[in-house]
Amino acid sequence: MTLDSSARPESTDAPAAPETSGRRSTWSALRPLVLRLHFYAGVLVAPLLLIAAVSGLLYALSYQAEKIVYAHELTVPVGDETVPLSQQVHAAKKVNPNGTVTAVWPSAEPGATTRVLMDDPDVEEGKSLAVFVDPYTGEVRGQLPSYGGSGALPVRTWLSEFHANLKLGETGRLYSETAASWMWVVALGGLALWIGRRRKARRELFVPERGPKSRRRTLSWHGSLGLWAAAGLLGLSATGLTWSTYAGENIDLVRAQLDGATPTVSAVIGEGGEGGSGHEGHAGHGGGAAAPAATGPDVGVDKVVEAARAAGIDGSMSVVLPAEGKGYVVKETDTQFPVHLDSVAVNPADGTVMDELRFADYPLLAKLTRFGIDAHSGVFLGLVNQLALAALALALILLVVWGYRMWWLRRPGRPVARGAWRKVPPTVLLPLLAGTALVGWFVPLLGISLLVFLAVDVALGLAARARSRSGDPAARH
């Protein structure tokens, strides 16, 4: 919902609630302010939202593309029985002796390969080398760089990084954070403007108009689609901010204060080991260096998996090899509803379970954060999730295009006059200003860009006033 700044006298954009006793309703006073903010936010943020939507659409489709592009590495003919997991790891190490095994993803279903993850000097920092092994024969099917907890392969990793930072590193993340910071503002503002319009029938709120092409019809499609997509766009904005640079730090602080940080199983060997907590991202938005490998007695990965299964860890899983002073960590990785994300730590010396962490025991806020991030990443509900993300991305693309079309068709119409805030009652304006300042502090890029909007608006106003005084007929509000 962007870029519609018109306020013509003949327009039906008037508020739904009539004025009484010559006094303007609160919404009548607020509406010009919301409309002007919606317009300026659209002018600045719409290009960023368009980039995020197009790259997000491609990312949502990349899950299925990955299965096609990397079919040889990911799938094998189903055999009668599998070879020991340790033998599969040995096969991977044999083809890449310079790599250090950091984790193993056993075959999760019939016909799927086992994935052995390695730190490799020839692989870009922050990524692992995934060696794909046939679990029935021990044959290596191929090697590919892998990234993130979902094991994104090159195609999905590239799209994910482009979506997150335009392949520009930390500086590029400012684009996505700015887009996420403003998306909810633009969506809520557009929603209020659309619902507040006068209309003959309630049906016009949900169903776009037909008829000849016109600005009115474009507005109808823009508003109706925005109404249907608003909840999803708000969700994308909120979850996107959770791993942003600046707002993400504030969100993590709030989660910690509310005891909502994501817990982790304690894998420290010996007394005094305590579980930690941290923010879990998704492929393309996080990563870290591996700790030094552990030394000493080791029962082996097969015994570790047996102990984990006996403790209730089943289905698709990740086996993280022990670092110095720590044990194995075996985690369920099934994010589809109902999720299976339990984890255990296993002592490498004797194969005993040292600690357990059940997803059911996560704090509610940590669960909701996990659901939100996984839904934003397209892994929460599998294909259904990915199709929903693609539909939302397509909707956002159309909203931006229709917004620019309305802006173009409005020419040379007059935008809402400056100074609309003066007509807002003080009882509404003062809390609104305080809330805006608080939100601008909590979401810094929103606050900074809002100040830029105000500075530009003031500068344009001063220039228009100067032209008006000089008698320039081009001077406008």
Tab-separated table of C-alpha atoms in Angstrom:
chain	number	residue	atom	x	y	z
A	1	MET	CA	0.000	0.000	0.000
A	2	THR	CA	2.247	2.793	-1.203
A	3	LEU	CA	2.494	6.066	-3.032
A	4	ASP	CA	-1.152	7.208	-3.041
A	5	SER	CA	-1.035	10.816	-1.889
A	6	SER	CA	-4.051	12.329	-3.639
A	7	ALA	CA	-6.667	14.332	-1.810
A	8	ARG	CA	-8.900	15.801	-4.503
A	9	PRO	CA	-12.194	17.312	-3.420
A	10	GLU	CA	-14.184	14.979	-5.709
A	11	SER	CA	-12.420	11.883	-4.442
A	12	THR	CA	-14.226	9.255	-2.383
A	13	ASP	CA	-11.204	9.106	-0.097
A	14	ALA	CA	-13.170	10.957	2.583
A	15	PRO	CA	-13.401	9.354	6.007
A	16	ALA	CA	-16.221	6.946	6.701
A	17	ALA	CA	-17.355	8.697	9.869
A	18	PRO	CA	-19.316	11.934	9.200
A	19	GLU	CA	-18.478	15.134	10.969
A	20	THR	CA	-20.886	16.283	13.646
A	21	SER	CA	-21.529	19.770	15.056
A	22	GLY	CA	-18.852	21.205	12.808
A	23	ARG	CA	-16.138	19.296	14.665
A	24	ARG	CA	-13.811	17.003	12.798
A	25	SER	CA	-13.543	13.466	14.055
A	26	THR	CA	-10.174	12.203	15.247
A	27	TRP	CA	-9.743	10.162	12.086
A	28	SER	CA	-10.701	13.150	9.910
A	29	ALA	CA	-7.868	15.062	11.543
A	30	LEU	CA	-5.398	12.189	11.386
A	31	ARG	CA	-6.153	11.069	7.858
A	32	PRO	CA	-4.232	13.800	5.961
A	33	LEU	CA	-1.208	13.157	8.183
A	34	VAL	CA	-1.394	9.402	7.577
A	35	LEU	CA	-1.881	9.973	3.852
A	36	ARG	CA	1.152	12.241	3.598
A	37	LEU	CA	3.311	9.814	5.590
A	38	HIS	CA	2.070	6.905	3.461
A	39	PHE	CA	3.063	8.809	0.339
A	40	TYR	CA	6.554	9.797	1.463
A	41	ALA	CA	7.249	6.351	2.924
A	42	GLY	CA	6.239	4.838	-0.383
A	43	VAL	CA	8.498	7.147	-2.381
A	44	LEU	CA	11.546	6.200	-0.311
A	45	VAL	CA	10.850	2.636	0.747
A	46	ALA	CA	8.921	1.210	-2.225
A	47	PRO	CA	12.107	0.516	-4.260
A	48	LEU	CA	13.606	-1.330	-1.275
A	49	LEU	CA	10.393	-3.273	-0.771
A	50	LEU	CA	10.357	-4.153	-4.455
A	51	ILE	CA	13.890	-5.549	-4.266
A	52	ALA	CA	13.030	-7.490	-1.119
A	53	ALA	CA	9.845	-8.843	-2.720
A	54	VAL	CA	11.493	-9.990	-5.956
A	55	SER	CA	14.446	-11.596	-4.183
A	56	GLY	CA	12.088	-13.087	-1.590
A	57	LEU	CA	9.931	-14.573	-4.333
A	58	LEU	CA	12.967	-16.217	-5.921
A	59	TYR	CA	14.149	-17.438	-2.508
A	60	ALA	CA	10.773	-19.030	-1.755
A	61	LEU	CA	10.914	-20.900	-5.075
A	62	SER	CA	14.554	-21.914	-4.561
A	63	TYR	CA	13.612	-24.780	-2.210
A	64	GLN	CA	11.991	-26.698	-5.028
A	65	ALA	CA	14.608	-25.559	-7.545
A	66	GLU	CA	17.300	-26.934	-5.238
A	67	LYS	CA	15.741	-30.401	-5.389
A	68	ILE	CA	15.956	-30.312	-9.183
A	69	VAL	CA	19.371	-28.673	-9.613
A	70	TYR	CA	21.064	-30.870	-7.007
A	71	ALA	CA	19.058	-34.047	-7.503
A	72	HIS	CA	22.214	-36.131	-8.039
A	73	GLU	CA	23.691	-35.049	-4.709
A	74	LEU	CA	20.456	-35.182	-2.716
A	75	THR	CA	18.840	-38.431	-3.850
A	76	VAL	CA	19.878	-42.033	-4.488
A	77	PRO	CA	18.087	-45.284	-5.361
A	78	VAL	CA	16.618	-46.894	-2.259
A	79	GLY	CA	18.637	-49.907	-1.102
A	80	ASP	CA	17.899	-52.835	1.194
A	81	GLU	CA	19.933	-51.617	4.175
A	82	THR	CA	22.294	-48.811	5.086
A	83	VAL	CA	25.975	-49.000	5.946
A	84	PRO	CA	27.133	-47.736	9.372
A	85	LEU	CA	27.173	-43.960	9.727
A	86	SER	CA	30.849	-44.034	10.705
A	87	GLN	CA	31.632	-45.721	7.391
A	88	GLN	CA	29.804	-42.987	5.528
A	89	VAL	CA	31.794	-40.345	7.403
A	90	HIS	CA	35.009	-42.200	6.573
A	91	ALA	CA	34.097	-42.151	2.882
A	92	ALA	CA	33.584	-38.391	3.033
A	93	LYS	CA	36.923	-37.848	4.769
A	94	LYS	CA	38.649	-40.035	2.203
A	95	VAL	CA	37.594	-37.827	-0.720
A	96	ASN	CA	38.456	-34.666	1.209
A	97	PRO	CA	41.357	-35.400	3.579
A	98	ASN	CA	42.065	-31.691	4.167
A	99	GLY	CA	38.625	-31.069	5.654
A	100	THR	CA	37.618	-31.341	9.323
A	101	VAL	CA	34.248	-32.983	9.965
A	102	THR	CA	32.042	-30.730	12.111
A	103	ALA	CA	28.595	-32.302	11.739
A	104	VAL	CA	26.709	-35.171	10.158
A	105	TRP	CA	23.144	-35.172	8.891
A	106	PRO	CA	22.078	-38.805	8.592
A	107	SER	CA	19.737	-39.736	5.752
A	108	ALA	CA	16.317	-38.531	6.917
A	109	GLU	CA	14.148	-40.640	4.601
A	110	PRO	CA	14.445	-43.494	2.092
A	111	GLY	CA	16.341	-42.339	-0.991
A	112	ALA	CA	17.976	-39.321	0.691
A	113	THR	CA	21.740	-38.981	0.997
A	114	THR	CA	23.682	-38.471	4.198
A	115	ARG	CA	25.305	-35.061	4.467
A	116	VAL	CA	28.756	-34.805	6.074
A	117	LEU	CA	29.661	-31.180	6.842
A	118	MET	CA	33.314	-30.120	6.939
A	119	ASP	CA	35.408	-27.075	7.614
A	120	ASP	CA	37.495	-26.727	4.491
A	121	PRO	CA	40.213	-24.167	3.685
A	122	ASP	CA	38.950	-23.865	0.114
A	123	VAL	CA	35.398	-22.967	1.147
A	124	GLU	CA	34.349	-19.378	1.876
A	125	GLU	CA	34.459	-18.387	5.532
A	126	GLY	CA	31.160	-18.946	7.324
A	127	LYS	CA	30.201	-21.818	5.059
A	128	SER	CA	30.798	-25.557	5.255
A	129	LEU	CA	31.656	-28.132	2.624
A	130	ALA	CA	28.829	-30.658	2.386
A	131	VAL	CA	29.868	-34.106	1.189
A	132	PHE	CA	26.880	-36.172	0.057
A	133	VAL	CA	27.143	-39.909	0.723
A	134	ASP	CA	24.899	-42.750	-0.460
A	135	PRO	CA	23.765	-44.349	2.827
A	136	TYR	CA	23.224	-47.728	1.135
A	137	THR	CA	26.611	-48.077	-0.578
A	138	GLY	CA	28.912	-45.530	1.103
A	139	GLU	CA	29.608	-43.960	-2.306
A	140	VAL	CA	30.238	-40.196	-2.371
A	141	ARG	CA	27.738	-38.487	-4.674
A	142	GLY	CA	29.297	-35.031	-4.707
A	143	GLN	CA	30.446	-32.006	-2.722
A	144	LEU	CA	28.865	-28.569	-2.433
A	145	PRO	CA	29.222	-25.505	-0.189
A	146	SER	CA	26.480	-25.419	2.435
A	147	TYR	CA	25.272	-22.637	4.690
A	148	GLY	CA	22.989	-22.198	7.664
A	149	GLY	CA	20.937	-24.507	9.816
A	150	SER	CA	18.702	-25.496	6.897
A	151	GLY	CA	21.725	-26.533	4.822
A	152	ALA	CA	21.184	-24.086	1.992
A	153	LEU	CA	23.141	-25.071	-1.106
A	154	PRO	CA	24.713	-22.578	-3.568
A	155	VAL	CA	21.558	-21.472	-5.433
A	156	ARG	CA	19.493	-20.883	-2.296
A	157	THR	CA	22.452	-19.411	-0.412
A	158	TRP	CA	23.091	-16.841	-3.146
A	159	LEU	CA	19.436	-15.803	-3.252
A	160	SER	CA	19.225	-15.688	0.537
A	161	GLU	CA	22.282	-13.449	0.812
A	162	PHE	CA	21.018	-11.208	-1.977
A	163	HIS	CA	17.655	-10.929	-0.234
A	164	ALA	CA	19.337	-10.142	3.093
A	165	ASN	CA	22.128	-7.759	2.062
A	166	LEU	CA	22.343	-7.436	-1.744
A	167	LYS	CA	25.634	-9.368	-1.536
A	168	LEU	CA	27.208	-6.298	0.080
A	169	GLY	CA	27.904	-7.766	3.519
A	170	GLU	CA	27.015	-5.928	6.716
A	171	THR	CA	26.555	-2.605	4.915
A	172	GLY	CA	23.999	-4.170	2.616
A	173	ARG	CA	21.905	-5.293	5.574
A	174	LEU	CA	20.849	-1.677	6.028
A	175	TYR	CA	18.630	-2.038	2.963
A	176	SER	CA	16.689	-5.022	4.310
A	177	GLU	CA	16.406	-3.545	7.800
A	178	THR	CA	15.070	-0.280	6.391
A	179	ALA	CA	12.531	-2.201	4.305
A	180	ALA	CA	11.426	-4.314	7.281
A	181	SER	CA	11.310	-1.236	9.528
A	182	TRP	CA	8.902	0.589	7.231
A	183	MET	CA	6.820	-2.263	5.849
A	184	TRP	CA	4.555	-2.430	8.882
A	185	VAL	CA	4.143	1.351	8.942
A	186	VAL	CA	3.206	1.483	5.262
A	187	ALA	CA	0.915	-1.549	5.593
A	188	LEU	CA	-0.939	-0.235	8.654
A	189	GLY	CA	-1.211	3.251	7.179
A	190	GLY	CA	-2.560	1.916	3.909
A	191	LEU	CA	-4.950	-0.364	5.775
A	192	ALA	CA	-6.329	2.558	7.789
A	193	LEU	CA	-6.736	4.683	4.662
A	194	TRP	CA	-8.523	1.904	2.803
A	195	ILE	CA	-10.893	0.975	5.629
A	196	GLY	CA	-11.607	4.656	6.350
A	197	ARG	CA	-12.928	5.379	2.849
A	198	ARG	CA	-16.618	5.931	2.191
A	199	ARG	CA	-18.130	3.163	0.064
A	200	LYS	CA	-21.603	2.165	-1.011
A	201	ALA	CA	-21.268	-1.527	-0.107
A	202	ARG	CA	-19.082	-3.498	2.275
A	203	ARG	CA	-18.200	-5.812	-0.610
A	204	GLU	CA	-16.077	-3.017	-2.123
A	205	LEU	CA	-13.748	-3.325	0.867
A	206	PHE	CA	-12.686	-6.849	-0.067
A	207	VAL	CA	-13.358	-7.185	-3.806
A	208	PRO	CA	-11.693	-4.868	-6.335
A	209	GLU	CA	-13.751	-2.948	-8.867
A	210	ARG	CA	-14.084	-3.887	-12.500
A	211	GLY	CA	-14.504	-1.600	-15.436
A	212	PRO	CA	-12.296	0.576	-17.637
A	213	LYS	CA	-8.746	1.258	-16.595
A	214	SER	CA	-8.560	4.274	-14.341
A	215	ARG	CA	-6.899	5.529	-11.215
A	216	ARG	CA	-10.019	4.623	-9.237
A	217	ARG	CA	-9.875	1.002	-10.403
A	218	THR	CA	-6.148	0.816	-9.676
A	219	LEU	CA	-6.805	2.153	-6.185
A	220	SER	CA	-9.506	-0.478	-5.695
A	221	TRP	CA	-7.136	-3.319	-6.632
A	222	HIS	CA	-4.339	-1.776	-4.560
A	223	GLY	CA	-6.526	-1.407	-1.477
A	224	SER	CA	-8.290	-4.759	-1.694
A	225	LEU	CA	-5.096	-6.732	-2.221
A	226	GLY	CA	-3.409	-4.761	0.552
A	227	LEU	CA	-6.233	-5.680	2.902
A	228	TRP	CA	-5.870	-9.396	2.140
A	229	ALA	CA	-2.065	-9.291	2.368
A	230	ALA	CA	-1.737	-6.990	5.406
A	231	ALA	CA	-1.444	-9.702	8.067
A	232	GLY	CA	1.244	-11.548	6.129
A	233	LEU	CA	3.216	-8.375	5.424
A	234	LEU	CA	3.094	-7.420	9.106
A	235	GLY	CA	4.397	-10.877	9.986
A	236	LEU	CA	7.246	-10.614	7.486
A	237	SER	CA	8.161	-7.200	8.864
A	238	ALA	CA	8.184	-8.377	12.481
A	239	THR	CA	10.162	-11.554	11.838
A	240	GLY	CA	12.571	-9.775	9.502
A	241	LEU	CA	13.432	-7.311	12.257
A	242	THR	CA	14.331	-10.121	14.678
A	243	TRP	CA	17.660	-10.749	12.912
A	244	SER	CA	18.313	-7.191	11.739
A	245	THR	CA	21.423	-5.392	12.934
A	246	TYR	CA	20.091	-2.578	15.106
A	247	ALA	CA	16.437	-3.323	15.814
A	248	GLY	CA	17.428	-6.980	16.231
A	249	GLU	CA	19.727	-6.083	19.124
A	250	ASN	CA	16.898	-4.275	20.897
A	251	ILE	CA	14.535	-7.178	20.273
A	252	ASP	CA	17.076	-9.609	21.732
A	253	LEU	CA	17.405	-7.422	24.833
A	254	VAL	CA	13.635	-7.418	25.313
A	255	ARG	CA	13.466	-11.178	24.821
A	256	ALA	CA	16.191	-11.669	27.413
A	257	GLN	CA	14.406	-9.404	29.895
A	258	LEU	CA	11.182	-11.366	29.365
A	259	ASP	CA	13.010	-14.698	29.740
A	260	GLY	CA	12.268	-15.466	26.103
A	261	ALA	CA	15.773	-16.160	24.783
A	262	THR	CA	16.229	-19.415	22.903
A	263	PRO	CA	17.805	-22.032	25.202
A	264	THR	CA	20.508	-24.463	24.103
A	265	VAL	CA	21.444	-27.850	25.456
A	266	SER	CA	24.551	-27.944	27.694
A	267	ALA	CA	27.332	-30.006	26.093
A	268	VAL	CA	30.112	-29.063	28.529
A	269	ILE	CA	31.877	-32.110	29.936
A	270	GLY	CA	32.304	-32.157	33.720
A	271	GLU	CA	30.805	-30.089	36.500
A	272	GLY	CA	29.655	-26.510	36.067
A	273	GLY	CA	28.437	-26.868	32.496
A	274	GLU	CA	25.476	-24.626	31.862
A	275	GLY	CA	23.205	-24.324	28.880
A	276	GLY	CA	23.366	-21.126	26.949
A	277	SER	CA	20.917	-19.237	24.827
A	278	GLY	CA	21.077	-17.412	21.606
A	279	HIS	CA	19.293	-16.077	18.593
A	280	GLU	CA	18.752	-18.624	15.870
A	281	GLY	CA	18.780	-17.337	12.324
A	282	HIS	CA	18.212	-19.044	8.983
A	283	ALA	CA	20.262	-19.948	5.992
A	284	GLY	CA	21.980	-16.944	4.543
A	285	HIS	CA	21.581	-14.798	7.697
A	286	GLY	CA	23.938	-16.353	10.161
A	287	GLY	CA	26.978	-18.541	10.625
A	288	GLY	CA	29.982	-19.046	12.814
A	289	ALA	CA	33.411	-20.599	13.024
A	290	ALA	CA	33.831	-24.106	14.382
A	291	ALA	CA	35.588	-24.711	17.709
A	292	PRO	CA	38.735	-26.871	17.918
A	293	ALA	CA	38.020	-30.588	17.624
A	294	ALA	CA	37.950	-32.637	20.816
A	295	THR	CA	40.642	-35.158	21.712
A	296	GLY	CA	40.395	-38.231	23.899
A	297	PRO	CA	38.242	-41.367	23.906
A	298	ASP	CA	35.271	-41.399	21.534
A	299	VAL	CA	32.594	-44.079	21.228
A	300	GLY	CA	31.937	-42.987	17.646
A	301	VAL	CA	29.028	-41.430	15.820
A	302	ASP	CA	27.033	-44.691	15.537
A	303	LYS	CA	26.888	-45.178	19.320
A	304	VAL	CA	26.063	-41.501	19.789
A	305	VAL	CA	23.098	-41.726	17.416
A	306	GLU	CA	21.891	-44.880	19.194
A	307	ALA	CA	22.036	-43.078	22.555
A	308	ALA	CA	20.188	-40.075	21.122
A	309	ARG	CA	17.454	-42.250	19.621
A	310	ALA	CA	17.073	-44.029	22.948
A	311	ALA	CA	16.559	-40.595	24.515
A	312	GLY	CA	13.744	-39.812	22.084
A	313	ILE	CA	15.622	-37.972	19.324
A	314	ASP	CA	14.227	-39.292	16.080
A	315	GLY	CA	13.474	-38.421	12.475
A	316	SER	CA	15.648	-35.884	10.676
A	317	MET	CA	18.575	-34.873	12.844
A	318	SER	CA	21.914	-33.117	12.966
A	319	VAL	CA	24.872	-34.632	14.825
A	320	VAL	CA	27.364	-31.920	15.794
A	321	LEU	CA	30.773	-33.393	16.554
A	322	PRO	CA	32.391	-32.520	19.879
A	323	ALA	CA	34.658	-29.529	20.287
A	324	GLU	CA	37.396	-29.365	22.912
A	325	GLY	CA	35.860	-29.894	26.371
A	326	LYS	CA	32.404	-30.607	24.993
A	327	GLY	CA	30.337	-33.567	23.910
A	328	TYR	CA	28.273	-34.416	20.862
A	329	VAL	CA	25.067	-32.439	20.317
A	330	VAL	CA	22.295	-34.300	18.526
A	331	LYS	CA	19.363	-32.135	17.441
A	332	GLU	CA	16.099	-32.885	15.714
A	333	THR	CA	15.674	-30.676	12.661
A	334	ASP	CA	12.049	-31.254	11.644
A	335	THR	CA	10.578	-27.740	11.501
A	336	GLN	CA	7.287	-28.753	9.884
A	337	PHE	CA	4.247	-28.617	12.122
A	338	PRO	CA	4.141	-30.209	14.614
A	339	VAL	CA	7.825	-29.429	15.001
A	340	HIS	CA	10.379	-31.867	16.402
A	341	LEU	CA	13.285	-29.822	17.723
A	342	ASP	CA	14.414	-31.677	20.833
A	343	SER	CA	18.149	-32.012	21.456
A	344	VAL	CA	20.544	-33.953	23.672
A	345	ALA	CA	24.233	-33.761	24.557
A	346	VAL	CA	26.141	-37.067	24.570
A	347	ASN	CA	29.436	-37.764	26.313
A	348	PRO	CA	31.930	-38.972	23.672
A	349	ALA	CA	33.833	-41.065	26.228
A	350	ASP	CA	31.017	-43.468	27.140
A	351	GLY	CA	27.974	-42.525	25.045
A	352	THR	CA	25.843	-41.379	27.999
A	353	VAL	CA	23.360	-38.553	27.646
A	354	MET	CA	24.632	-35.568	29.652
A	355	ASP	CA	21.772	-33.136	29.086
A	356	GLU	CA	18.394	-32.982	27.361
A	357	LEU	CA	16.396	-30.062	26.032
A	358	ARG	CA	12.817	-30.508	24.852
A	359	PHE	CA	11.162	-28.000	22.582
A	360	ALA	CA	8.092	-28.256	24.808
A	361	ASP	CA	10.185	-26.686	27.584
A	362	TYR	CA	11.151	-23.612	25.544
A	363	PRO	CA	9.760	-20.310	26.879
A	364	LEU	CA	6.637	-19.265	24.982
A	365	LEU	CA	8.374	-16.235	23.472
A	366	ALA	CA	11.245	-18.433	22.256
A	367	LYS	CA	8.746	-20.797	20.621
A	368	LEU	CA	6.942	-17.950	18.899
A	369	THR	CA	10.257	-16.501	17.708
A	370	ARG	CA	11.267	-19.864	16.297
A	371	PHE	CA	7.919	-20.299	14.522
A	372	GLY	CA	8.128	-16.789	13.102
A	373	ILE	CA	11.678	-17.092	11.810
A	374	ASP	CA	11.041	-20.519	10.308
A	375	ALA	CA	7.861	-19.239	8.645
A	376	HIS	CA	9.773	-16.252	7.211
A	377	SER	CA	12.428	-18.692	5.987
A	378	GLY	CA	9.916	-20.997	4.301
A	379	VAL	CA	10.636	-24.116	6.377
A	380	PHE	CA	7.855	-24.086	8.995
A	381	LEU	CA	5.187	-25.794	6.878
A	382	GLY	CA	7.313	-26.968	3.973
A	383	LEU	CA	5.832	-26.475	0.512
A	384	VAL	CA	2.701	-24.767	1.860
A	385	ASN	CA	4.908	-22.218	3.627
A	386	GLN	CA	6.974	-21.614	0.499
A	387	LEU	CA	3.893	-21.094	-1.679
A	388	ALA	CA	2.455	-18.669	0.881
A	389	LEU	CA	5.720	-16.693	0.881
A	390	ALA	CA	5.717	-16.606	-2.917
A	391	ALA	CA	2.124	-15.334	-2.926
A	392	LEU	CA	2.961	-12.617	-0.384
A	393	ALA	CA	6.017	-11.550	-2.365
A	394	LEU	CA	3.950	-11.359	-5.567
A	395	ALA	CA	1.273	-9.357	-3.739
A	396	LEU	CA	3.890	-6.883	-2.496
A	397	ILE	CA	5.267	-6.488	-6.021
A	398	LEU	CA	1.780	-5.686	-7.343
A	399	LEU	CA	1.092	-3.253	-4.494
A	400	VAL	CA	4.269	-1.313	-5.266
A	401	VAL	CA	3.590	-1.264	-9.024
A	402	TRP	CA	-0.016	-0.153	-8.530
A	403	GLY	CA	1.151	2.467	-6.043
A	404	TYR	CA	3.489	3.995	-8.603
A	405	ARG	CA	0.758	3.789	-11.244
A	406	MET	CA	-1.619	5.785	-9.026
A	407	TRP	CA	1.105	8.326	-8.397
A	408	TRP	CA	1.645	8.662	-12.149
A	409	LEU	CA	-2.077	8.907	-12.967
A	410	ARG	CA	-2.599	11.551	-10.266
A	411	ARG	CA	-0.389	14.069	-12.088
A	412	PRO	CA	-0.774	17.040	-11.869
A	413	GLY	CA	-3.028	16.583	-8.839
A	414	ARG	CA	-2.233	18.272	-5.580
A	415	PRO	CA	-0.880	16.289	-2.638
A	416	VAL	CA	-2.170	16.765	0.873
A	417	ALA	CA	-1.235	20.195	2.143
A	418	ARG	CA	1.586	20.534	4.641
A	419	GLY	CA	0.787	21.293	8.255
A	420	ALA	CA	-1.835	18.556	8.581
A	421	TRP	CA	-0.471	17.770	12.033
A	422	ARG	CA	-1.734	21.135	13.315
A	423	LYS	CA	-5.320	19.919	12.940
A	424	VAL	CA	-4.770	16.853	15.135
A	425	PRO	CA	-6.184	17.350	18.669
A	426	PRO	CA	-3.414	17.736	21.279
A	427	THR	CA	-4.843	14.818	23.244
A	428	VAL	CA	-4.070	12.632	20.231
A	429	LEU	CA	-1.003	14.423	18.874
A	430	LEU	CA	1.099	14.365	22.054
A	431	PRO	CA	0.750	10.592	22.707
A	432	LEU	CA	1.309	10.020	18.984
A	433	LEU	CA	4.558	12.010	19.056
A	434	ALA	CA	5.725	10.191	22.192
A	435	GLY	CA	4.918	6.804	20.663
A	436	THR	CA	6.670	7.739	17.439
A	437	ALA	CA	9.791	8.805	19.339
A	438	LEU	CA	9.790	5.531	21.289
A	439	VAL	CA	9.348	3.394	18.178
A	440	GLY	CA	11.979	5.441	16.344
A	441	TRP	CA	14.452	4.743	19.160
A	442	PHE	CA	13.635	1.034	19.289
A	443	VAL	CA	13.766	0.682	15.479
A	444	PRO	CA	16.638	3.078	14.679
A	445	LEU	CA	16.535	2.990	10.892
A	446	LEU	CA	12.846	3.844	11.018
A	447	GLY	CA	13.558	6.816	13.287
A	448	ILE	CA	16.477	8.067	11.205
A	449	SER	CA	14.635	7.804	7.884
A	450	LEU	CA	11.557	9.484	9.417
A	451	LEU	CA	13.759	12.425	10.385
A	452	VAL	CA	15.025	12.513	6.786
A	453	PHE	CA	11.404	12.620	5.580
A	454	LEU	CA	10.697	15.566	7.857
A	455	ALA	CA	13.850	17.401	6.790
A	456	VAL	CA	13.013	16.943	3.099
A	457	ASP	CA	9.413	18.004	3.663
A	458	VAL	CA	10.473	21.125	5.546
A	459	ALA	CA	13.000	22.004	2.843
A	460	LEU	CA	10.394	21.580	0.092
A	461	GLY	CA	7.944	23.666	2.098
A	462	LEU	CA	10.421	26.502	2.519
A	463	ALA	CA	11.245	26.389	-1.179
A	464	ALA	CA	7.554	26.462	-2.101
A	465	ARG	CA	6.957	29.399	0.233
A	466	ALA	CA	9.853	31.295	-1.340
A	467	ARG	CA	8.481	30.686	-4.845
A	468	SER	CA	5.016	31.757	-3.696
A	469	ARG	CA	6.333	35.027	-2.348
A	470	SER	CA	8.192	35.657	-5.597
A	471	GLY	CA	4.982	35.102	-7.556
A	472	ASP	CA	6.089	31.815	-9.149
A	473	PRO	CA	2.894	30.070	-10.404
A	474	ALA	CA	4.621	26.673	-10.024
A	475	ALA	CA	4.679	27.008	-6.219
A	476	ARG	CA	2.663	24.244	-4.577
A	477	HIS	CA	1.844	23.043	-1.110
